[in-house]
Short mmCIF file of C-alpha atoms in Angstrom, two decimals:
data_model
loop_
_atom_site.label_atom_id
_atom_site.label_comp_id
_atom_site.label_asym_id
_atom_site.label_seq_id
_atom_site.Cartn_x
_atom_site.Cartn_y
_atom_site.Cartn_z
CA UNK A 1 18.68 16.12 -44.41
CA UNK A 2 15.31 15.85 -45.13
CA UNK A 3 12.81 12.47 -45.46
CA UNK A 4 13.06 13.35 -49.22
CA UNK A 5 16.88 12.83 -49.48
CA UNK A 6 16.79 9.96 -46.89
CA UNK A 7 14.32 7.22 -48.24
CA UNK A 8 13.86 5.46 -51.40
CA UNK A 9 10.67 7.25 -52.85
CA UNK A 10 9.69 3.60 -54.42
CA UNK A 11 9.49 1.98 -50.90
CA UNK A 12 10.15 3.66 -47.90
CA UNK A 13 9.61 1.02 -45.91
CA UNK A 14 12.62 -0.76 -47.25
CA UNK A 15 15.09 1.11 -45.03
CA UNK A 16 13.52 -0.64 -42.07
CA UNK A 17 14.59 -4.28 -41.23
CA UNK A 18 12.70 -6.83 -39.37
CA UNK A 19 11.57 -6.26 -35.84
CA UNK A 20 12.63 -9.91 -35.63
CA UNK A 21 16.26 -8.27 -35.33
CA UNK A 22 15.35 -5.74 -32.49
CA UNK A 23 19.36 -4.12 -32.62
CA UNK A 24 19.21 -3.79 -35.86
CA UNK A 25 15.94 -2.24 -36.12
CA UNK A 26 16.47 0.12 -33.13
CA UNK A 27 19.68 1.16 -35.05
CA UNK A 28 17.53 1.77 -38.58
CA UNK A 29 14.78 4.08 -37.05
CA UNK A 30 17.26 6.34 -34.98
CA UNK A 31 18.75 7.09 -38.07
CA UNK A 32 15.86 8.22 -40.05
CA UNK A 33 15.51 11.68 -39.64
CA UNK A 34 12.57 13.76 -37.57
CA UNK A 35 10.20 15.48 -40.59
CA UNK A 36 10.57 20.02 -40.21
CA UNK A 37 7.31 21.48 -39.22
CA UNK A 38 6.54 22.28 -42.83
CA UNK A 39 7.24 19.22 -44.89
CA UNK A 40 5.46 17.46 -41.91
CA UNK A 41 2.03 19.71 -42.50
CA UNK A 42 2.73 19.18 -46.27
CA UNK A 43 2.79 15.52 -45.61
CA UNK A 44 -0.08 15.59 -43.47
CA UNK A 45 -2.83 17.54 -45.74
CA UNK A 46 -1.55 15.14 -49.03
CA UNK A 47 -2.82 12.16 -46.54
CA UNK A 48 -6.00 14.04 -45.65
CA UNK A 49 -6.93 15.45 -49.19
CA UNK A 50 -5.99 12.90 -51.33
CA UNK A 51 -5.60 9.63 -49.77
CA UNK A 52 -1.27 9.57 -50.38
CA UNK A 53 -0.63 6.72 -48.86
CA UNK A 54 3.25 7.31 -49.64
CA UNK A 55 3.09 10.41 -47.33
CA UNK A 56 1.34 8.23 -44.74
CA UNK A 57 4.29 6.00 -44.98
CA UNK A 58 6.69 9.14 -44.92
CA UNK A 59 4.77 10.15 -41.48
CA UNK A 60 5.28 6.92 -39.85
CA UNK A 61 8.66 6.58 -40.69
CA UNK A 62 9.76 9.36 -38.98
CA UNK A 63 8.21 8.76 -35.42
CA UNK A 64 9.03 5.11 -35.35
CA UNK A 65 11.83 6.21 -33.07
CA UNK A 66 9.00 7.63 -30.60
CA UNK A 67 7.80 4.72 -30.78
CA UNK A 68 11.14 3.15 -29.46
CA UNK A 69 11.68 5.59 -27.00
CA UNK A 70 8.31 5.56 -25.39
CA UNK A 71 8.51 1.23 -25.09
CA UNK A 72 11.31 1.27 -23.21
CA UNK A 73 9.35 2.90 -20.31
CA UNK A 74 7.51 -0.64 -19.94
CA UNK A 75 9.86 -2.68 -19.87
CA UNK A 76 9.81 -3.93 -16.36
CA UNK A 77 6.26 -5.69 -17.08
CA UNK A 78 8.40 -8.61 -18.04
CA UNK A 79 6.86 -8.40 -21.79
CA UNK A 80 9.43 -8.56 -24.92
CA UNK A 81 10.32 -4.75 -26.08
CA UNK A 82 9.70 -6.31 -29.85
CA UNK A 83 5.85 -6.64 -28.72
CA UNK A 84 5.87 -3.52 -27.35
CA UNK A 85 7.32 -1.70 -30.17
CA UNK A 86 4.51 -3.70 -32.57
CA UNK A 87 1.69 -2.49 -30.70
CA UNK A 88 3.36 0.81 -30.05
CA UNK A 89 3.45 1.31 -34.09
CA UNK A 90 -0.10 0.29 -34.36
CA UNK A 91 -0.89 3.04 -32.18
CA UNK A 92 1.33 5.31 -34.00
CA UNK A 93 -0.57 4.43 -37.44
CA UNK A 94 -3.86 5.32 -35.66
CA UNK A 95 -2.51 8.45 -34.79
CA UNK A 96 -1.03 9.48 -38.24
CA UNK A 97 -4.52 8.44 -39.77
CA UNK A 98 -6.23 10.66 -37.41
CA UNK A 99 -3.88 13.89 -37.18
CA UNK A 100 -5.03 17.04 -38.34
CA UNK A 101 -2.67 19.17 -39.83
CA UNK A 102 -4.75 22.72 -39.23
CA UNK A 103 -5.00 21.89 -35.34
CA UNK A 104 -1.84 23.77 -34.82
CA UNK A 105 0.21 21.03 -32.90
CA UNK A 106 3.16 18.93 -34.47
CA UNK A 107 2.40 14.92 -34.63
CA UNK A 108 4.94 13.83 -32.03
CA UNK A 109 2.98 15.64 -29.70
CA UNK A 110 -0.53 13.85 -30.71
CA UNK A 111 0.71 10.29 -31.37
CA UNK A 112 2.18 9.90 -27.86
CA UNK A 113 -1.45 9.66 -26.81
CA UNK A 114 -2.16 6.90 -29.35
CA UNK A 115 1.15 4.65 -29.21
CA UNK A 116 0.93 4.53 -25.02
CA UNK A 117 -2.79 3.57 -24.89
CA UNK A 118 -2.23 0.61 -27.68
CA UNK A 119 1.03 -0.44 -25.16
CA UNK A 120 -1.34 0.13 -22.05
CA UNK A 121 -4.09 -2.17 -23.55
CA UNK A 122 -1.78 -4.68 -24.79
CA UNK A 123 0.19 -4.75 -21.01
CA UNK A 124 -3.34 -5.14 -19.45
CA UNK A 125 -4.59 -7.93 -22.04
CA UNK A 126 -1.10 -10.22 -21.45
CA UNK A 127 0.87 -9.00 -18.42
CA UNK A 128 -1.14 -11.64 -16.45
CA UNK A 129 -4.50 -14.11 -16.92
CA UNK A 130 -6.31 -12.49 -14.43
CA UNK A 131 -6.47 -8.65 -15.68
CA UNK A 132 -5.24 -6.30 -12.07
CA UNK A 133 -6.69 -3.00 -13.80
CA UNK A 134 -10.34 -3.14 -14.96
CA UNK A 135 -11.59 0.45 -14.46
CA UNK A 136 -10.25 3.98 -15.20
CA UNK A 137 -8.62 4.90 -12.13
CA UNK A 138 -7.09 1.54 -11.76
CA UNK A 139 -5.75 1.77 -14.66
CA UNK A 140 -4.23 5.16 -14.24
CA UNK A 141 -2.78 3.43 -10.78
CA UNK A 142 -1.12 0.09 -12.79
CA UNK A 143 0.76 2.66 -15.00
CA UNK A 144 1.68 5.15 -12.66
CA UNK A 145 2.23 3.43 -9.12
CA UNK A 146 5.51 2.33 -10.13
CA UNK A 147 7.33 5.62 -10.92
CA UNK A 148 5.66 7.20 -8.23
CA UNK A 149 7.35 5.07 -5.77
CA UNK A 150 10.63 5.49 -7.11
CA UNK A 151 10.02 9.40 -7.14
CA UNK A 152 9.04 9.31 -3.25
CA UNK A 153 11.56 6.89 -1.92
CA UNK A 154 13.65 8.87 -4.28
CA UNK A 155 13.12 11.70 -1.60
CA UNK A 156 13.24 9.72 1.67
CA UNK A 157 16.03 9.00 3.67
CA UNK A 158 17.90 6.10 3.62
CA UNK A 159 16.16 3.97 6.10
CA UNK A 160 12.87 4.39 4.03
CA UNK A 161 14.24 4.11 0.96
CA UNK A 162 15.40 0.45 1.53
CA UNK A 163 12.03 -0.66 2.66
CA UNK A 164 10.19 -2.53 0.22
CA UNK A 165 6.72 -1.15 1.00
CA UNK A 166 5.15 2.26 1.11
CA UNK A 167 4.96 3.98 3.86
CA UNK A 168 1.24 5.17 4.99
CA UNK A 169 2.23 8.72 4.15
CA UNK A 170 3.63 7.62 0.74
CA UNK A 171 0.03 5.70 0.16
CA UNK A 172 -1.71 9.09 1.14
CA UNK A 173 0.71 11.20 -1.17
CA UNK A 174 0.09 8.47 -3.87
CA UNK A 175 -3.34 8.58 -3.54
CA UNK A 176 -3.91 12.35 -3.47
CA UNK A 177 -1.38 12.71 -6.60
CA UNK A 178 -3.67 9.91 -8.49
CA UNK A 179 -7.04 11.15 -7.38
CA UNK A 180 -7.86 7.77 -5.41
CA UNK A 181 -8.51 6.20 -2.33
CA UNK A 182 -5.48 5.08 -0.16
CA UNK A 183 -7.09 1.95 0.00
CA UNK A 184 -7.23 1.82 -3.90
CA UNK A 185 -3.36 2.46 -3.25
CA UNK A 186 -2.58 -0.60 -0.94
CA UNK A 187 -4.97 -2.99 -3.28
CA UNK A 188 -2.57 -2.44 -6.03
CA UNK A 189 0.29 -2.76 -4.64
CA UNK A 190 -0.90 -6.15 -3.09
CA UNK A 191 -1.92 -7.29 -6.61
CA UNK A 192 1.31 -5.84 -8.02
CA UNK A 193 4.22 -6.53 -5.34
CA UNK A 194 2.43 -9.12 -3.42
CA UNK A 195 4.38 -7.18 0.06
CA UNK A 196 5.70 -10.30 2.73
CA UNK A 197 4.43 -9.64 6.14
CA UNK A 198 7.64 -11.44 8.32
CA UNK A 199 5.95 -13.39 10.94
CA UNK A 200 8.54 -13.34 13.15
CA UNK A 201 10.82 -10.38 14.36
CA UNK A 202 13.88 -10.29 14.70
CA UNK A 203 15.39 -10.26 18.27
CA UNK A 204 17.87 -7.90 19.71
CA UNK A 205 21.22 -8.56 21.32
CA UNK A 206 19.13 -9.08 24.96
CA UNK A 207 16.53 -11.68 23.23
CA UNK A 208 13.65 -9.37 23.72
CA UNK A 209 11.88 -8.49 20.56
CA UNK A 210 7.82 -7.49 19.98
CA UNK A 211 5.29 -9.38 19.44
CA UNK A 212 4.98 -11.17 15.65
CA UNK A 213 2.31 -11.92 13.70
CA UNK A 214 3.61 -15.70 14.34
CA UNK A 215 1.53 -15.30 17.54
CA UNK A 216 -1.31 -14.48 17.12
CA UNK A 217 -2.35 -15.32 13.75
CA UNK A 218 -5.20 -17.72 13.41
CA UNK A 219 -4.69 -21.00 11.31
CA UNK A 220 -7.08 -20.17 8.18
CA UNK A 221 -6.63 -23.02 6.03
CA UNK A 222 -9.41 -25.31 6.69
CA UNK A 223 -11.55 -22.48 6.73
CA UNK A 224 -14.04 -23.47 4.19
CA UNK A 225 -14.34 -20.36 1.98
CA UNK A 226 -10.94 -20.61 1.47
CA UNK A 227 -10.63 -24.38 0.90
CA UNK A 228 -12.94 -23.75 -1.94
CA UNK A 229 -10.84 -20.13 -3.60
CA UNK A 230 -8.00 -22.86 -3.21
CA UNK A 231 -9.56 -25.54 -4.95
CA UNK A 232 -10.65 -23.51 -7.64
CA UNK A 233 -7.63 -21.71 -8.22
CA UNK A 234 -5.45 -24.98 -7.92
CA UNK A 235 -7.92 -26.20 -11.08
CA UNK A 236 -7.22 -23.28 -13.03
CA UNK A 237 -3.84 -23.48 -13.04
CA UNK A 238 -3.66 -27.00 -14.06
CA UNK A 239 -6.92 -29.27 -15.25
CA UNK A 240 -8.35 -25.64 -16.08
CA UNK A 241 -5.50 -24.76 -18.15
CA UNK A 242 -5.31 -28.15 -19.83
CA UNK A 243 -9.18 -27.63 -20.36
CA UNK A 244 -9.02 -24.07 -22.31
CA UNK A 245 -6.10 -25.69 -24.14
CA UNK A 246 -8.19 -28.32 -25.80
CA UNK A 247 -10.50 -25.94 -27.15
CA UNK A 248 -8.29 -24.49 -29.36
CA UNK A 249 -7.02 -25.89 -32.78
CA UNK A 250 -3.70 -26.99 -33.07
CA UNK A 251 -2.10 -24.06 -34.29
CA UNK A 252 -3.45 -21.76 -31.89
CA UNK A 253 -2.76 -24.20 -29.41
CA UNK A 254 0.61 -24.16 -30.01
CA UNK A 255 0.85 -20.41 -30.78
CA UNK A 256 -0.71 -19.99 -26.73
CA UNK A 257 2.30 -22.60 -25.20
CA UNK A 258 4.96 -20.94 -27.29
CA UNK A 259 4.36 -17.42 -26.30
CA UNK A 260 2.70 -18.18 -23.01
CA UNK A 261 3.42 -21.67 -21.51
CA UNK A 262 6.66 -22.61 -22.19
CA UNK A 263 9.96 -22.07 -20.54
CA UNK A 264 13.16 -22.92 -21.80
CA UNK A 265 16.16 -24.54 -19.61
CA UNK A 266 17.78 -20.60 -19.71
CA UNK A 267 14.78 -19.22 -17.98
CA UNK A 268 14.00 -17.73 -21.74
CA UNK A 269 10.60 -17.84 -23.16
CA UNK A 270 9.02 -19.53 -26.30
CA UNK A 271 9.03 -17.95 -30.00
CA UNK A 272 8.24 -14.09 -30.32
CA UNK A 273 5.26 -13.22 -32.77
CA UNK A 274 8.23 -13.23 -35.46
CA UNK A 275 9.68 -16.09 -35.09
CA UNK A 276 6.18 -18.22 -35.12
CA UNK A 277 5.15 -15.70 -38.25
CA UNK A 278 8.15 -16.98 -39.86
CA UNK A 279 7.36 -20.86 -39.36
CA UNK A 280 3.89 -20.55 -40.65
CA UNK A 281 4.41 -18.09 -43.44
CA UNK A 282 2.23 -15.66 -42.06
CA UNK A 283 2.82 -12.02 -40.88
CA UNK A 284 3.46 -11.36 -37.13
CA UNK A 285 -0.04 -9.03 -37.49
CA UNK A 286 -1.58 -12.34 -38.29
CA UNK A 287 -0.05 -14.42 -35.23
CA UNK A 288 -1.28 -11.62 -32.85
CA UNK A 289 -4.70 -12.03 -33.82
CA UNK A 290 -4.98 -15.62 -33.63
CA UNK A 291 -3.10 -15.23 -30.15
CA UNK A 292 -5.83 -12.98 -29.00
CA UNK A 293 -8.53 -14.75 -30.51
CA UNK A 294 -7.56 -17.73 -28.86
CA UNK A 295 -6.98 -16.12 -25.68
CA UNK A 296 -10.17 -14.74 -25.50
CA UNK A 297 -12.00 -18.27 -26.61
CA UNK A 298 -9.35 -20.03 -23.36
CA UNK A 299 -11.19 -16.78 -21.65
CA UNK A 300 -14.05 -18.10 -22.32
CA UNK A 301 -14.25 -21.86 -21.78
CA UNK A 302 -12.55 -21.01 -17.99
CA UNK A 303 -15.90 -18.73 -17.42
CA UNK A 304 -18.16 -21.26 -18.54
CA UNK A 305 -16.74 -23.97 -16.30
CA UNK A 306 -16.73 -22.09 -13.57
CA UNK A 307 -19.97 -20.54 -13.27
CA UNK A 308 -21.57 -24.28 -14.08
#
């Protein structure tokens, strides 16, 4: 079956429900059919030469389940798949603008590129307030440290693979693989796992055990450096907080504490990007930009209070 015997040449877009209902929607874009190599070239050049933006909307279709597939490999950044999946198709629009029919590859193959750097820039805007990845190579470490751990504890035996850290040789082989330092290595995993160091050891059946870091650790927390980092930070996540806050207007105030700040008595989250569309008669496109614009205004006002 082809994308001309599967969708409504009126609206095409009509076969795919809300991302609101993430089942349902998963459901609707596995069933639409991959374009053949030829219809999708066809396709293609009609978008290029003339501007058909119902062959656009016939590419797009068709790779929205790459899209899927390709979200569900960030999940474990705690971020909602449906946000994911929006960014993801944003990407995949970029690509399908950009693809060349003549270059001799088919469009699944080009639009990965596109729909994992959107997700990659939208993990690194909102996966925390203080970004972990700011250049290129830490970047390519956020994204990649993860698997790489499972892959070489994958291959360890079973005393390793039950420890929760890397081992040195792991943070070498991590570091070669990645084209970084080792120390770039143990940085990241700090800011990503924050590792616990037990400060005492546990004994043996004769009481004897080595020496802990409980002994010899010096007692840092009137150290005045620190009393200041601690001071600061404790403001930010409070008065600071309160302070970006009341920048804002009220609706991208609240936009900010529903998909941000608040925390429902199940542990849930506030209202997706859907959900607050839906309340303000807006599209979810809409909320997102308000969300970042306010984000980046919070952003901002912390800066400015800071370096004063």
């Amino acid at each position: 079956m082809t994308m001309t015997t599967a969708l409504a040449p009126r609206d095409p877009w009509s076969v795919v429900p809300s991302l609101g209902n993430l089942d349902a929607y998963i459901r609707s874009v596995q069933s639409i059919p991959m374009l053949e190599a030829e219809e999708e070239q066809a396709l293609a050049r009609r978008l290029r030469d003339q501007q058909d933006l119902q062959a656009a909307s016939r590419l797009v279709l068709s790779h929205l389940r790459l899209v899927v597939s390709i979200s569900r490999q960030y999940l474990g950044y705690g971020l909602p798949q449906g946000d994911l999946i929006q960014e993801g198709n944003v990407g995949l629009m970029k690509a399908v603008k950009r693809f060349d029919p003549d270059q001799g590859v088919r469009l699944v193959s080009y639009a990965m590129h596109w729909i994992k750097a959107e997700i990659h820039e939208y993990i690194l805007k909102n996966w925390r307030l203080v970004k972990v990845a700011t250049t290129k190579a830490q970047r390519k470490l956020f994204f990649n440290l993860r698997s790489l751990k499972h892959q070489f504890k994958g291959e360890a035996d079973d005393a390793h693979v039950g420890r929760a850290a890397l081992s040195e040789a792991d943070i070498h082989r991590v570091a070669a693989e990645l084209d970084v330092r080792p120390e770039d290595v143990i940085e990241m995993e700090t800011r990503m796992a924050g590792g616990d160091v037990a400060l005492e050891s546990p004994t043996n059946d004769d009481g004897d055990a080595p020496m802990a870091p409980m002994a010899y650790l010096a007692d840092e927390v009137h150290e005045p450096t620190r009393v200041i980092e601690a001071a600061r930070r404790d403001w930010l996540a409070s008065d600071g907080i309160t302070h970006a806050l009341g920048t804002l207007d009220d609706r991208s105030r609240r936009i900010v504490e529903e998909r941000w700040l608040k925390v429902n008595d199940d542990g849930s989250g506030g209202m997706t990007l859907h959900e607050l569309a839906a309340d303000y008669g807006v599209s979810a496109e809409r909320i997102r930009q308000i969300e970042v614009a306010a984000m980046k205004k919070m952003r901002k006002a912390l800066a400015e209070v800071v370096e004063a």
